[in-house]
Every structure is written in structure tokens, then in C-alpha cells.
JSON list of C-alpha atoms and ligand atoms in Angstrom, two decimals:
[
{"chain": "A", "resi": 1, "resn": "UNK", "atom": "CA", "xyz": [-57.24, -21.54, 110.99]},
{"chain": "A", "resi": 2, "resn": "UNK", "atom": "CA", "xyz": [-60.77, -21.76, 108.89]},
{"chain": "A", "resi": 3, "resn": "UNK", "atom": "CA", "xyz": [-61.58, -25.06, 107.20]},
{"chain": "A", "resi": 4, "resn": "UNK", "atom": "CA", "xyz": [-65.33, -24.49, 106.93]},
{"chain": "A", "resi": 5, "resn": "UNK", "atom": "CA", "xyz": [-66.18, -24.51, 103.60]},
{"chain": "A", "resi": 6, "resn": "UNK", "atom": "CA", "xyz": [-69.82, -23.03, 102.91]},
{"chain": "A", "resi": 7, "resn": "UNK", "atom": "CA", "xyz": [-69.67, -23.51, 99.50]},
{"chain": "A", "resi": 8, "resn": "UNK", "atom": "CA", "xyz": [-69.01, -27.37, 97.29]},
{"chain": "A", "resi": 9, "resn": "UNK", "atom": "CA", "xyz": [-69.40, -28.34, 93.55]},
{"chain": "A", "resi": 10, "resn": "UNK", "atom": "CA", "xyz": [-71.99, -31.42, 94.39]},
{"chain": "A", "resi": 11, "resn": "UNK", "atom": "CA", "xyz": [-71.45, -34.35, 91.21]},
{"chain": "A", "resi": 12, "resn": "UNK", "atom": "CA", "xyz": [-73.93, -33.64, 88.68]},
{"chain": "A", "resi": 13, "resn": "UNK", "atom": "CA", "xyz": [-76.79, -36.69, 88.98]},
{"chain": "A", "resi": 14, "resn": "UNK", "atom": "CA", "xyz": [-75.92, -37.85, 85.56]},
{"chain": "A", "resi": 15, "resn": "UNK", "atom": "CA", "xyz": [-73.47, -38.21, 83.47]},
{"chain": "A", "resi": 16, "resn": "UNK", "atom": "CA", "xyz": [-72.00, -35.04, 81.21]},
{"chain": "A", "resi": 17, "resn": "UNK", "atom": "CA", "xyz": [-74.10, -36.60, 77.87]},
{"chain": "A", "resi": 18, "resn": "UNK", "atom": "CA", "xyz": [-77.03, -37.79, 79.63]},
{"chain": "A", "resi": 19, "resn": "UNK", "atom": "CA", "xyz": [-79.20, -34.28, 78.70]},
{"chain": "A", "resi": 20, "resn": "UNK", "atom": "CA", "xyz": [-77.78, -34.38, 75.00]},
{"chain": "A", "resi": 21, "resn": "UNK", "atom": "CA", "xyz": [-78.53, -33.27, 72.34]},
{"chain": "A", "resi": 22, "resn": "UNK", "atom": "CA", "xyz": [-80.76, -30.89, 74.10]},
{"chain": "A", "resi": 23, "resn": "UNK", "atom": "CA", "xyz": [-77.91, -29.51, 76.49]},
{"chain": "A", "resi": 24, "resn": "UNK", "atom": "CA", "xyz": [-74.41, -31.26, 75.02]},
{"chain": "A", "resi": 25, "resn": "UNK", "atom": "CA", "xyz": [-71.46, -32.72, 77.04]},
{"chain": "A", "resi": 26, "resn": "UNK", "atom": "CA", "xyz": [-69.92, -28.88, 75.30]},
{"chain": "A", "resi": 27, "resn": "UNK", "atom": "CA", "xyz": [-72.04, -26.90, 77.54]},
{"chain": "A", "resi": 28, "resn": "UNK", "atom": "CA", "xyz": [-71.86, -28.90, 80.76]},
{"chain": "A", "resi": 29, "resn": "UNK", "atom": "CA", "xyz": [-68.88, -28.83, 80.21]},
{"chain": "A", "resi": 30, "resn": "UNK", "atom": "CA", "xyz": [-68.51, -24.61, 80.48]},
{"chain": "A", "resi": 31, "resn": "UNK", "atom": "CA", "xyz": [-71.82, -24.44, 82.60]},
{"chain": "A", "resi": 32, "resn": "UNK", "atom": "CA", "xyz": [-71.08, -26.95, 85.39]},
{"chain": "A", "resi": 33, "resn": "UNK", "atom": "CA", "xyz": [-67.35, -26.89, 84.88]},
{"chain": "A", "resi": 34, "resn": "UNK", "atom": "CA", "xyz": [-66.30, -23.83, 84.69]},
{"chain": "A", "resi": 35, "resn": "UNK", "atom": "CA", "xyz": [-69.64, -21.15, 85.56]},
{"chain": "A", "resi": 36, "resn": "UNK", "atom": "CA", "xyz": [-70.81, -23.34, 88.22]},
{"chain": "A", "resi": 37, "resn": "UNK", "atom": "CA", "xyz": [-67.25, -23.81, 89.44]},
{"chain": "A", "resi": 38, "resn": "UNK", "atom": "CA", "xyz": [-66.22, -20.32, 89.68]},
{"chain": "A", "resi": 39, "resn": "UNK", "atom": "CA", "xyz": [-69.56, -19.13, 91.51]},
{"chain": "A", "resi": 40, "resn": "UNK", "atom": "CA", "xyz": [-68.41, -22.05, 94.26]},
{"chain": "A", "resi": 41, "resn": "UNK", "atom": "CA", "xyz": [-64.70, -21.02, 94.45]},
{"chain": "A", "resi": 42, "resn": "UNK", "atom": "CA", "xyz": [-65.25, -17.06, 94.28]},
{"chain": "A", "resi": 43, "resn": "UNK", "atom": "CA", "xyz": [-68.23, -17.38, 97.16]},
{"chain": "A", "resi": 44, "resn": "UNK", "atom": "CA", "xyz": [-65.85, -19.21, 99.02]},
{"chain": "A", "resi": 45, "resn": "UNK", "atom": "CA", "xyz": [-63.06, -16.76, 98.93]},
{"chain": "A", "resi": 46, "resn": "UNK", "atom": "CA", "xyz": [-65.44, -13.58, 99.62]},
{"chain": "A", "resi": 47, "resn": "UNK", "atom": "CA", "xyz": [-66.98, -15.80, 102.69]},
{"chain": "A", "resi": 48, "resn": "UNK", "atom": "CA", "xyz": [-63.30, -16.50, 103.94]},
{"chain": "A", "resi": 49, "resn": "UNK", "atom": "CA", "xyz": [-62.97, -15.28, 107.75]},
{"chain": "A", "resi": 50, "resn": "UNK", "atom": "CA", "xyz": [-66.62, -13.09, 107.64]},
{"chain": "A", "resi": 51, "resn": "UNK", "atom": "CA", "xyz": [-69.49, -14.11, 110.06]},
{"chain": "A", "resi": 52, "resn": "UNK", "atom": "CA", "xyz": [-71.52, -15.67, 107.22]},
{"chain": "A", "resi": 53, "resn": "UNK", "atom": "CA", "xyz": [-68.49, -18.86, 106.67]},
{"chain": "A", "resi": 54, "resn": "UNK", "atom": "CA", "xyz": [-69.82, -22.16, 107.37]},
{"chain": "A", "resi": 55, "resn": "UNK", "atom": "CA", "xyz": [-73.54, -21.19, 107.41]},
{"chain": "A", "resi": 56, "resn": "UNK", "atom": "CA", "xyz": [-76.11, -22.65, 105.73]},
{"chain": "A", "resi": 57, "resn": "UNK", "atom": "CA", "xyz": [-76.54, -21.50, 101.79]},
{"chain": "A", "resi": 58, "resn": "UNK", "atom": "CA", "xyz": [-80.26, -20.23, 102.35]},
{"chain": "A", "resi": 59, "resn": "UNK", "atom": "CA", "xyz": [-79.73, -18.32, 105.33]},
{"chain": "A", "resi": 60, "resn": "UNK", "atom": "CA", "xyz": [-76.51, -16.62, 103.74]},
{"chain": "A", "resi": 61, "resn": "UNK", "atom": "CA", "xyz": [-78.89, -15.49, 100.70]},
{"chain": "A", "resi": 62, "resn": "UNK", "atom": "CA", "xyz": [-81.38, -14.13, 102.92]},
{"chain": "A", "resi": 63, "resn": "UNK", "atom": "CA", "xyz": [-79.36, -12.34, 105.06]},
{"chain": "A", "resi": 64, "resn": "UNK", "atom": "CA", "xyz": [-77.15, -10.54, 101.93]},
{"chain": "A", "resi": 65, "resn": "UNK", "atom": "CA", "xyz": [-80.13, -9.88, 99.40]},
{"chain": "A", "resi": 66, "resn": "UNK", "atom": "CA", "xyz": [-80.24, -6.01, 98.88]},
{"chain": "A", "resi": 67, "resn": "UNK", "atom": "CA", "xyz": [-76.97, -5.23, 100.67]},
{"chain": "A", "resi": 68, "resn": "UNK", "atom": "CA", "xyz": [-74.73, -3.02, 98.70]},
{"chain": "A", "resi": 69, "resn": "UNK", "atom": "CA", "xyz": [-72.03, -4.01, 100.29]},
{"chain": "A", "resi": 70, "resn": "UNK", "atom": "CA", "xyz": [-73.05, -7.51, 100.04]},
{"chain": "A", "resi": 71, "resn": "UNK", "atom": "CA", "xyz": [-73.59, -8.07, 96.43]},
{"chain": "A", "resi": 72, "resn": "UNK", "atom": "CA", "xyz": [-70.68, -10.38, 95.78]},
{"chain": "A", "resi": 73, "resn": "UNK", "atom": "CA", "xyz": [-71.37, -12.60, 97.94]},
{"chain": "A", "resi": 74, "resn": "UNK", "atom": "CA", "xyz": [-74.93, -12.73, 97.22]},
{"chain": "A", "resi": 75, "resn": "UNK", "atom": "CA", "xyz": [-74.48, -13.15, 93.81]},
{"chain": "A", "resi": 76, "resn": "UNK", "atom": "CA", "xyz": [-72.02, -15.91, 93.70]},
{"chain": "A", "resi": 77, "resn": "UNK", "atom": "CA", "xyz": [-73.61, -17.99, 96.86]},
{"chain": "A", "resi": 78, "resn": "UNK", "atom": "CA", "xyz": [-77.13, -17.69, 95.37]},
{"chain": "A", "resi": 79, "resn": "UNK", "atom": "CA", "xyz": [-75.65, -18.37, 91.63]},
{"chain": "A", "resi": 80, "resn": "UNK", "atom": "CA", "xyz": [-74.53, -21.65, 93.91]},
{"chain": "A", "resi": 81, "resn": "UNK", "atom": "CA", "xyz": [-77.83, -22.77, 94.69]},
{"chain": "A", "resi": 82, "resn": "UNK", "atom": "CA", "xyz": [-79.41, -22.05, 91.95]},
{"chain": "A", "resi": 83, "resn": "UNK", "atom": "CA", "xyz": [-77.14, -24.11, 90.06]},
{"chain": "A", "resi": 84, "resn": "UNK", "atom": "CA", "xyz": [-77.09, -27.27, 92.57]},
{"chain": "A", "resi": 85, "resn": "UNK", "atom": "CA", "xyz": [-81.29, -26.44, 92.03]},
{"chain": "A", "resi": 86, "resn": "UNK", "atom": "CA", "xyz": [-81.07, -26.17, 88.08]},
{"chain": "A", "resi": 87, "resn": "UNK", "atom": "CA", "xyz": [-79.22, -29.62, 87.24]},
{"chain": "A", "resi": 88, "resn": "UNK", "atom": "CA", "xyz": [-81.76, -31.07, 90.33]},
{"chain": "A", "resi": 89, "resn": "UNK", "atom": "CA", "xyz": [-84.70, -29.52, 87.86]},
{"chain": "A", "resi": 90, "resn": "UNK", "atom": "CA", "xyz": [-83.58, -31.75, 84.74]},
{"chain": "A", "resi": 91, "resn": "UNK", "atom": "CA", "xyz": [-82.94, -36.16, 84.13]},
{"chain": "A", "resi": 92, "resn": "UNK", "atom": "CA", "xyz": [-81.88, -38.09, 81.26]},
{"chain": "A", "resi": 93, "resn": "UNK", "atom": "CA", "xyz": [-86.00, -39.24, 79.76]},
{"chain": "A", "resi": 94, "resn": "UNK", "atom": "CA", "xyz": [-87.67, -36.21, 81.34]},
{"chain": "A", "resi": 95, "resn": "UNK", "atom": "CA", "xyz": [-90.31, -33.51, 80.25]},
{"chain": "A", "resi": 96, "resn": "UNK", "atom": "CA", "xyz": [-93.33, -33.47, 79.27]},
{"chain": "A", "resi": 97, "resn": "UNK", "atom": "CA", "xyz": [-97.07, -33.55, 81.49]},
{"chain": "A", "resi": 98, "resn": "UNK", "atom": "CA", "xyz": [-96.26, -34.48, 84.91]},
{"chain": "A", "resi": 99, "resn": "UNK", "atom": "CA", "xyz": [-98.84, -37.04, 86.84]},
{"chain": "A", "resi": 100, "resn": "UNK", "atom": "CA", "xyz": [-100.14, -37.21, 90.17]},
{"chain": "A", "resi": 101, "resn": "UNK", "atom": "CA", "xyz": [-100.07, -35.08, 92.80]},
{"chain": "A", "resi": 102, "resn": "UNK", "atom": "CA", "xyz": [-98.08, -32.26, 90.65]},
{"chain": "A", "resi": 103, "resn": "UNK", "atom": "CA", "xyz": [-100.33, -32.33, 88.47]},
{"chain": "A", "resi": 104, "resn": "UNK", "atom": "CA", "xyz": [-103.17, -31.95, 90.17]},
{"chain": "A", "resi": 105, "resn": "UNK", "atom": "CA", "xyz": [-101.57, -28.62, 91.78]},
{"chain": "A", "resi": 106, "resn": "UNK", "atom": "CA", "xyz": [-100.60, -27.56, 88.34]},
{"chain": "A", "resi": 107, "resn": "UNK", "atom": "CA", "xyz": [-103.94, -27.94, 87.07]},
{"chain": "A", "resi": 108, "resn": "UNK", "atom": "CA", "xyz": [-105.85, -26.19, 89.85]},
{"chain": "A", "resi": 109, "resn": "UNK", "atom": "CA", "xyz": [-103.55, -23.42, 89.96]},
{"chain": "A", "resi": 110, "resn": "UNK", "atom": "CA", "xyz": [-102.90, -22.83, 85.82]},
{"chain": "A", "resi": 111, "resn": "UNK", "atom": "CA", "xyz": [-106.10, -24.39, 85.05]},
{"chain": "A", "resi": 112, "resn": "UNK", "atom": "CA", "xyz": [-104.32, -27.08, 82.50]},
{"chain": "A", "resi": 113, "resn": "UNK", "atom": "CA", "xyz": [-100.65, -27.88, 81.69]},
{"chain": "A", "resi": 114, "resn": "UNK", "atom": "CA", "xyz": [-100.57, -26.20, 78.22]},
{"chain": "A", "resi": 115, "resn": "UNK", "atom": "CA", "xyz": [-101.15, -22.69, 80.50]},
{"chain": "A", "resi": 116, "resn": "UNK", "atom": "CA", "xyz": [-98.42, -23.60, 82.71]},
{"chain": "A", "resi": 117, "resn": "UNK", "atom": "CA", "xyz": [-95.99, -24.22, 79.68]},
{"chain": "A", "resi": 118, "resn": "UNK", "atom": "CA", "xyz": [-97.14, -20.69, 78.11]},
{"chain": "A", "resi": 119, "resn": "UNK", "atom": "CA", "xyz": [-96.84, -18.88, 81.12]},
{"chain": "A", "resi": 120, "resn": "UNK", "atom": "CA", "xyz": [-93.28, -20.29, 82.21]},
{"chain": "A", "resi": 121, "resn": "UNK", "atom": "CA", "xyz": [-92.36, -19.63, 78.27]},
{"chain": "A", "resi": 122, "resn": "UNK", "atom": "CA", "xyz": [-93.02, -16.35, 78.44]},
{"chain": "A", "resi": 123, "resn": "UNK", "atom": "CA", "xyz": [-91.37, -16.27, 81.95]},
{"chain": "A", "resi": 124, "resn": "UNK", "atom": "CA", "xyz": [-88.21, -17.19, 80.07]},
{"chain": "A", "resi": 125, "resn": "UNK", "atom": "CA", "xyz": [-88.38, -15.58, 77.03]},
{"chain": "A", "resi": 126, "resn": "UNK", "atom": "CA", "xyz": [-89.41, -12.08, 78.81]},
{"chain": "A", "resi": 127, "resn": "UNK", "atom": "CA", "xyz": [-86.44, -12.03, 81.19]},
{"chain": "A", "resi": 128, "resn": "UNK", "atom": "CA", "xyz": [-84.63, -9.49, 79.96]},
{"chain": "A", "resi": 129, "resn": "UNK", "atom": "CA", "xyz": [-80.74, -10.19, 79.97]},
{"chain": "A", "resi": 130, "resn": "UNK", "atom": "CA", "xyz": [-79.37, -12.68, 82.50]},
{"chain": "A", "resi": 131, "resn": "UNK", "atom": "CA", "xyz": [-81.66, -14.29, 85.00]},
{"chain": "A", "resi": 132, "resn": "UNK", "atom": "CA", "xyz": [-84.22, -17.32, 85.62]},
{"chain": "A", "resi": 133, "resn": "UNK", "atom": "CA", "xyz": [-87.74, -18.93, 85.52]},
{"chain": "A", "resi": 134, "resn": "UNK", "atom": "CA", "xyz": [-89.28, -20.77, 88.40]},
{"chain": "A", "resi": 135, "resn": "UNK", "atom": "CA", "xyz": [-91.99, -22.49, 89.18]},
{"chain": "A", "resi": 136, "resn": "UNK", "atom": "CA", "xyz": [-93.16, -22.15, 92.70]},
{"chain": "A", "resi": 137, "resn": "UNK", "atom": "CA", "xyz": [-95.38, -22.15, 96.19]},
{"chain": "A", "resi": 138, "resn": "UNK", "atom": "CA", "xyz": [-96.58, -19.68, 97.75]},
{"chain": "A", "resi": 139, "resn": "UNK", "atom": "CA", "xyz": [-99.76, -19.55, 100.32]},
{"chain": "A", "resi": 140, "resn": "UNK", "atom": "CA", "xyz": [-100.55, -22.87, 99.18]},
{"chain": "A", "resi": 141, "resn": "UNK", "atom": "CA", "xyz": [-100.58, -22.17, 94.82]},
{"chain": "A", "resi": 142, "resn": "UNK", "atom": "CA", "xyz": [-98.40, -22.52, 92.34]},
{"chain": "A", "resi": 143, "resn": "UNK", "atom": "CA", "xyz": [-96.99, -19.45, 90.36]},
{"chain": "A", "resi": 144, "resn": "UNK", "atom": "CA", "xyz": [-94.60, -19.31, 87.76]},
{"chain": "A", "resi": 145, "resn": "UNK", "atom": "CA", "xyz": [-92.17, -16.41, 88.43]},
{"chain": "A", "resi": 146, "resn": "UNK", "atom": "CA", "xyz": [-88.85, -14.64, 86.89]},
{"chain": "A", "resi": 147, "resn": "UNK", "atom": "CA", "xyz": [-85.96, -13.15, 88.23]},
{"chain": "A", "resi": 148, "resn": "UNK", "atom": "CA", "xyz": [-82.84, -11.60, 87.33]},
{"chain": "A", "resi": 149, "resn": "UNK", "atom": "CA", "xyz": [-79.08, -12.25, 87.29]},
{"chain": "A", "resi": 150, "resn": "UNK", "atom": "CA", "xyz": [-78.56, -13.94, 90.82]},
{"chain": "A", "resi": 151, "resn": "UNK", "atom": "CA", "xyz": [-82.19, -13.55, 92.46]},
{"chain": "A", "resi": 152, "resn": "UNK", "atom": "CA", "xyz": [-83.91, -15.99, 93.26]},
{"chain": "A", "resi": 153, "resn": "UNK", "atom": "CA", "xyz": [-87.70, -17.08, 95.33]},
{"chain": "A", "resi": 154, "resn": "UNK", "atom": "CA", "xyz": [-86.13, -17.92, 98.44]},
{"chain": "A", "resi": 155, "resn": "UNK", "atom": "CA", "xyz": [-85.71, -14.00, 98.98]},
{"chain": "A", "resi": 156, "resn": "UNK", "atom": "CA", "xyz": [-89.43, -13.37, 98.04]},
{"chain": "A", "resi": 157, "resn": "UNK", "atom": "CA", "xyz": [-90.28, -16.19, 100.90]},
{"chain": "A", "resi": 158, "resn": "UNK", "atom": "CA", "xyz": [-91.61, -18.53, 97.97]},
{"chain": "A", "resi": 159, "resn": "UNK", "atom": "CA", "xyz": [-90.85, -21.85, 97.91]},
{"chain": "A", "resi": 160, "resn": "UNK", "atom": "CA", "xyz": [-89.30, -23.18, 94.45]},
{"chain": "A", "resi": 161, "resn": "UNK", "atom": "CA", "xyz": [-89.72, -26.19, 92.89]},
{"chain": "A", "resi": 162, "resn": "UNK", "atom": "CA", "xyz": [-88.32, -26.25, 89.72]},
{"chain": "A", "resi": 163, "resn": "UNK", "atom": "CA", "xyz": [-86.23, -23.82, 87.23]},
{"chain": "A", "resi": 164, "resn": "UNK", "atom": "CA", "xyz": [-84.48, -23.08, 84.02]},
{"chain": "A", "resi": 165, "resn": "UNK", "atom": "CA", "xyz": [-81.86, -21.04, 84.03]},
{"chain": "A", "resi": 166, "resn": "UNK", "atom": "CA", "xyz": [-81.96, -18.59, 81.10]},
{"chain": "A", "resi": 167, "resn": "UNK", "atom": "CA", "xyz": [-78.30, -17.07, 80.88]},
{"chain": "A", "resi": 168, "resn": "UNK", "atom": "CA", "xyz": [-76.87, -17.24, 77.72]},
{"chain": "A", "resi": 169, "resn": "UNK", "atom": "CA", "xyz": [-73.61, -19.68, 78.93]},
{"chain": "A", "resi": 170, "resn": "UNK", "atom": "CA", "xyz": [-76.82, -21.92, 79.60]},
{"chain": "A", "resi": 171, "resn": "UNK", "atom": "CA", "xyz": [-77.73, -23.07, 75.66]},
{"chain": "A", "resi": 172, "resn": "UNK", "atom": "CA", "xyz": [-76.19, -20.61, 73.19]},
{"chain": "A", "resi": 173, "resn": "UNK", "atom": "CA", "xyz": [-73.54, -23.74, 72.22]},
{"chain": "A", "resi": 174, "resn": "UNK", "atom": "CA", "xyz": [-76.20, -25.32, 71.68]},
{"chain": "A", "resi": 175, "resn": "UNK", "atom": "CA", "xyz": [-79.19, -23.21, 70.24]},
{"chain": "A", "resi": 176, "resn": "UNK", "atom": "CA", "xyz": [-77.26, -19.51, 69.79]},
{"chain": "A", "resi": 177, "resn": "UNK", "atom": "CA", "xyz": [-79.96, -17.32, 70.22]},
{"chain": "A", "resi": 178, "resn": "UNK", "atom": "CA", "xyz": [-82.95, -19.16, 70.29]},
{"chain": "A", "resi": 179, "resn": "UNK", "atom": "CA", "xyz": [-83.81, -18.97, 73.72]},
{"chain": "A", "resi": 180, "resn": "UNK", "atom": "CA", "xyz": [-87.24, -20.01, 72.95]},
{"chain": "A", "resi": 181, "resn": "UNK", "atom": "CA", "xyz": [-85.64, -23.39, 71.31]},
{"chain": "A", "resi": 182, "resn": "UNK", "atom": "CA", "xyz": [-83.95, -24.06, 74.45]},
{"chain": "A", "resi": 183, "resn": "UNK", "atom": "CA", "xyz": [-87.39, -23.59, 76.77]},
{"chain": "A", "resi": 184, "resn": "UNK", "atom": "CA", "xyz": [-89.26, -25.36, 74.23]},
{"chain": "A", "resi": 185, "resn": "UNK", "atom": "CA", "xyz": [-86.75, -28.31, 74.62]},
{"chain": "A", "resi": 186, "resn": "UNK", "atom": "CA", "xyz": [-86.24, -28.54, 78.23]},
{"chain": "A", "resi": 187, "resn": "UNK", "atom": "CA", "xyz": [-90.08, -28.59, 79.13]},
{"chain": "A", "resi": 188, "resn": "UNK", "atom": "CA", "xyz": [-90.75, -31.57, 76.45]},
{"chain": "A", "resi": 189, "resn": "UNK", "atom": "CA", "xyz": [-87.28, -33.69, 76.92]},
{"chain": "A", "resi": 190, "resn": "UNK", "atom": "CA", "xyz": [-85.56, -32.48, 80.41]},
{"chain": "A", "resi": 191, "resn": "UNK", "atom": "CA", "xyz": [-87.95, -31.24, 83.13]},
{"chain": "A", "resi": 192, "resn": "UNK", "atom": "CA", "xyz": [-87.57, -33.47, 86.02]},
{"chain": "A", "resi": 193, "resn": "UNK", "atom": "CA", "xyz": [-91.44, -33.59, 88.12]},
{"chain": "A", "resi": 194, "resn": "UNK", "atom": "CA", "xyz": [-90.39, -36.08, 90.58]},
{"chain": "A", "resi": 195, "resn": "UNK", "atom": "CA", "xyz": [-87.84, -33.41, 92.13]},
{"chain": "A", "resi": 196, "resn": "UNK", "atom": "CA", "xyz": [-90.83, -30.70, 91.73]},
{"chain": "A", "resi": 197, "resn": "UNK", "atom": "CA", "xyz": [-93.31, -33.05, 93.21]},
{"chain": "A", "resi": 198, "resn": "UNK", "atom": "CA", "xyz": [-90.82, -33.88, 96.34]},
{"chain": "A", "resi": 199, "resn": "UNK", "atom": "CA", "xyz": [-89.88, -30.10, 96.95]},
{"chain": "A", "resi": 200, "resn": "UNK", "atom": "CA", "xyz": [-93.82, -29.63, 97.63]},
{"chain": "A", "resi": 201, "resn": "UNK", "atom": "CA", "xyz": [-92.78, -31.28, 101.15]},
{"chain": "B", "resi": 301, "resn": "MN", "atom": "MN1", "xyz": [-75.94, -20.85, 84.69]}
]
């Protein structure tokens, strides 16, 4: 009988009001209760019995990425981490310029903060439909990248180290349409540079 679970619904690292009235107790509610939720419970069932059960997250993503016959569990075991990595990228008193040694890679790779913001605005405001913005490593520089629906850096070999998920079950409770609201909002109250800063190793 299998009892390896791959996939678990970690406890959010604050509490379900902590990010209002940027993201509301409403839409952590949907996004962490019920999106989040399902991506954990479907992965599980489509990893159920298959070589891939019980293995690490990262290596299951790698291995499925671009497999037609794949795609479900890609998408809800990468949906997984991203999530786990999206809550990670926010606390209760964040946003706004990071310090130290964050910021000095932000400012020799953007040139100043203010670029960084711009570029990972436009990251998130240009994804078309479903998807995410990331900021991330690669061959020692920081790059602000996009991707859609489930995709995410690990499957370009790029390390993240922060992102904002830009699906609409992420902030149309709170801010409808205005995506660029929600971005705006998140990189001056919510972005969390301590987790960025440690996932630079
Ligand atoms: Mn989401």
C-alpha cells in the first residue's frame, strides 16, 4: 500500500489577515484554501502509484516539463511550489527598497531599484492570461522574468528568488481588474527581501 505523499498544504507563515487590506482574509481564503488546496490534492491523486510518488517537488517538475502526456501533473505539482514560493515571497510590514546584500545585486544588475520595480511591473502586467513574475539568478545576475500558467524558472535552470503570482483568483476580490493596483501594492506593502536575500544561498 502507498503512503508517500509528494505533495502537503504547508501553514501559511502568517495569519489569514496579516497581508490585508492589500490581499484580504476573502482571498486567502479562495487562494490558499481552496486553489492552493486543490493543486496539492489533484497532484497527489495523478502521482498515486507512478514512478514520480514520493520524489522531491523540483525534480518531479523537471522531469514532466514539456511532456504531453505529463501536463497534469506538471501543472498541478509546479502550481504547488509556486504557491508554497508565493506566500514565502510576501510578510505582514514588507515592501519597499530592500538593504544589504540584495540590494547591492539589485542595483548592479538593474542599475537602481526604481528599474527593477518597472521592469517586474511590466513583467506582470504583460503576462498575458494566467501566469507569474519572478525575480531571479542566473550566471551570477539578477533578471526579472515571466511565465505562463504553471511554468516556472526552475525549468529554465534559473534560480528564483522571489514572485507574484498574477492569476486572476490572486487579487480580483480585492482589486477586480486592476492588475497593475495589485503589483503596485505588493512591491510597496508585501514583498518579503529577507526570503529573496536567503534564496541567493
Ligand atoms: Mn495562485
Amino acid at each position: 500500500m502507498s503512503t508517500v505523499m509528494t505533495l502537503s498544504l504547508p501553514p501559511l507563515p502568517y495569519a489569514d489577515s496579516a497581508l490585508d487590506p492589500v490581499i484580504s482574509a476573502n482571498t486567502i481564503g479562495f487562494h490558499y484554501g481552496k486553489h492552493h488546496k486543490a493543486y496539492v490534492d489533484n497532484g497527489n491523486k495523478l502521482l498515486a502509484g507512478t514512478d514520480l510518488e514520493g520524489r522531491p517537488m523540483a525534480e518531479i517538475i523537471k522531469a514532466t516539463y514539456g511532456k504531453a502526456d505529463k501536463a497534469g501533473v506538471f501543472n498541478n505539482v509546479a502550481q504547488v511550489w509556486n504557491h508554497d514560493f508565493y506566500w514565502l515571497s510576501m510578510r505582514p510590514g514588507g515592501g519597499g527598497a530592500p538593504k544589504g546584500r540584495i540590494a547591492d545585486q539589485i542595483n548592479s544588475s538593474f542599475g537602481s531599484y526604481d528599474t527593477f520595480k518597472t521592469e517586474l511591473s511590466q513583467a506582470a502586467m504583460t503576462q498575458f492570461g494566467s501566469g507569474w513574475a519572478w525575480l531571479v539568478s542566473e550566471g551570477g545576475k539578477l533578471k526579472v522574468t515571466k511565465t505562463p500558467n504553471a511554468e516556472n524558472p526552475l525549468v529554465h535552470g534559473q534560480t528564483p528568488l522571489l514572485t507574484i503570482d498574477v492569476w486572476e483568483h490572486a487579487y480580483y476580490l480585492d482589486f477586480q481588474n486592476r492588475r497593475a493596483d495589485y503589483v503596485s501594492a505588493w512591491l510597496d506593502k508585501l514583498v518579503n527581501w529577507d526570503f529573496a536575500e536567503k534564496n541567493l544561498g
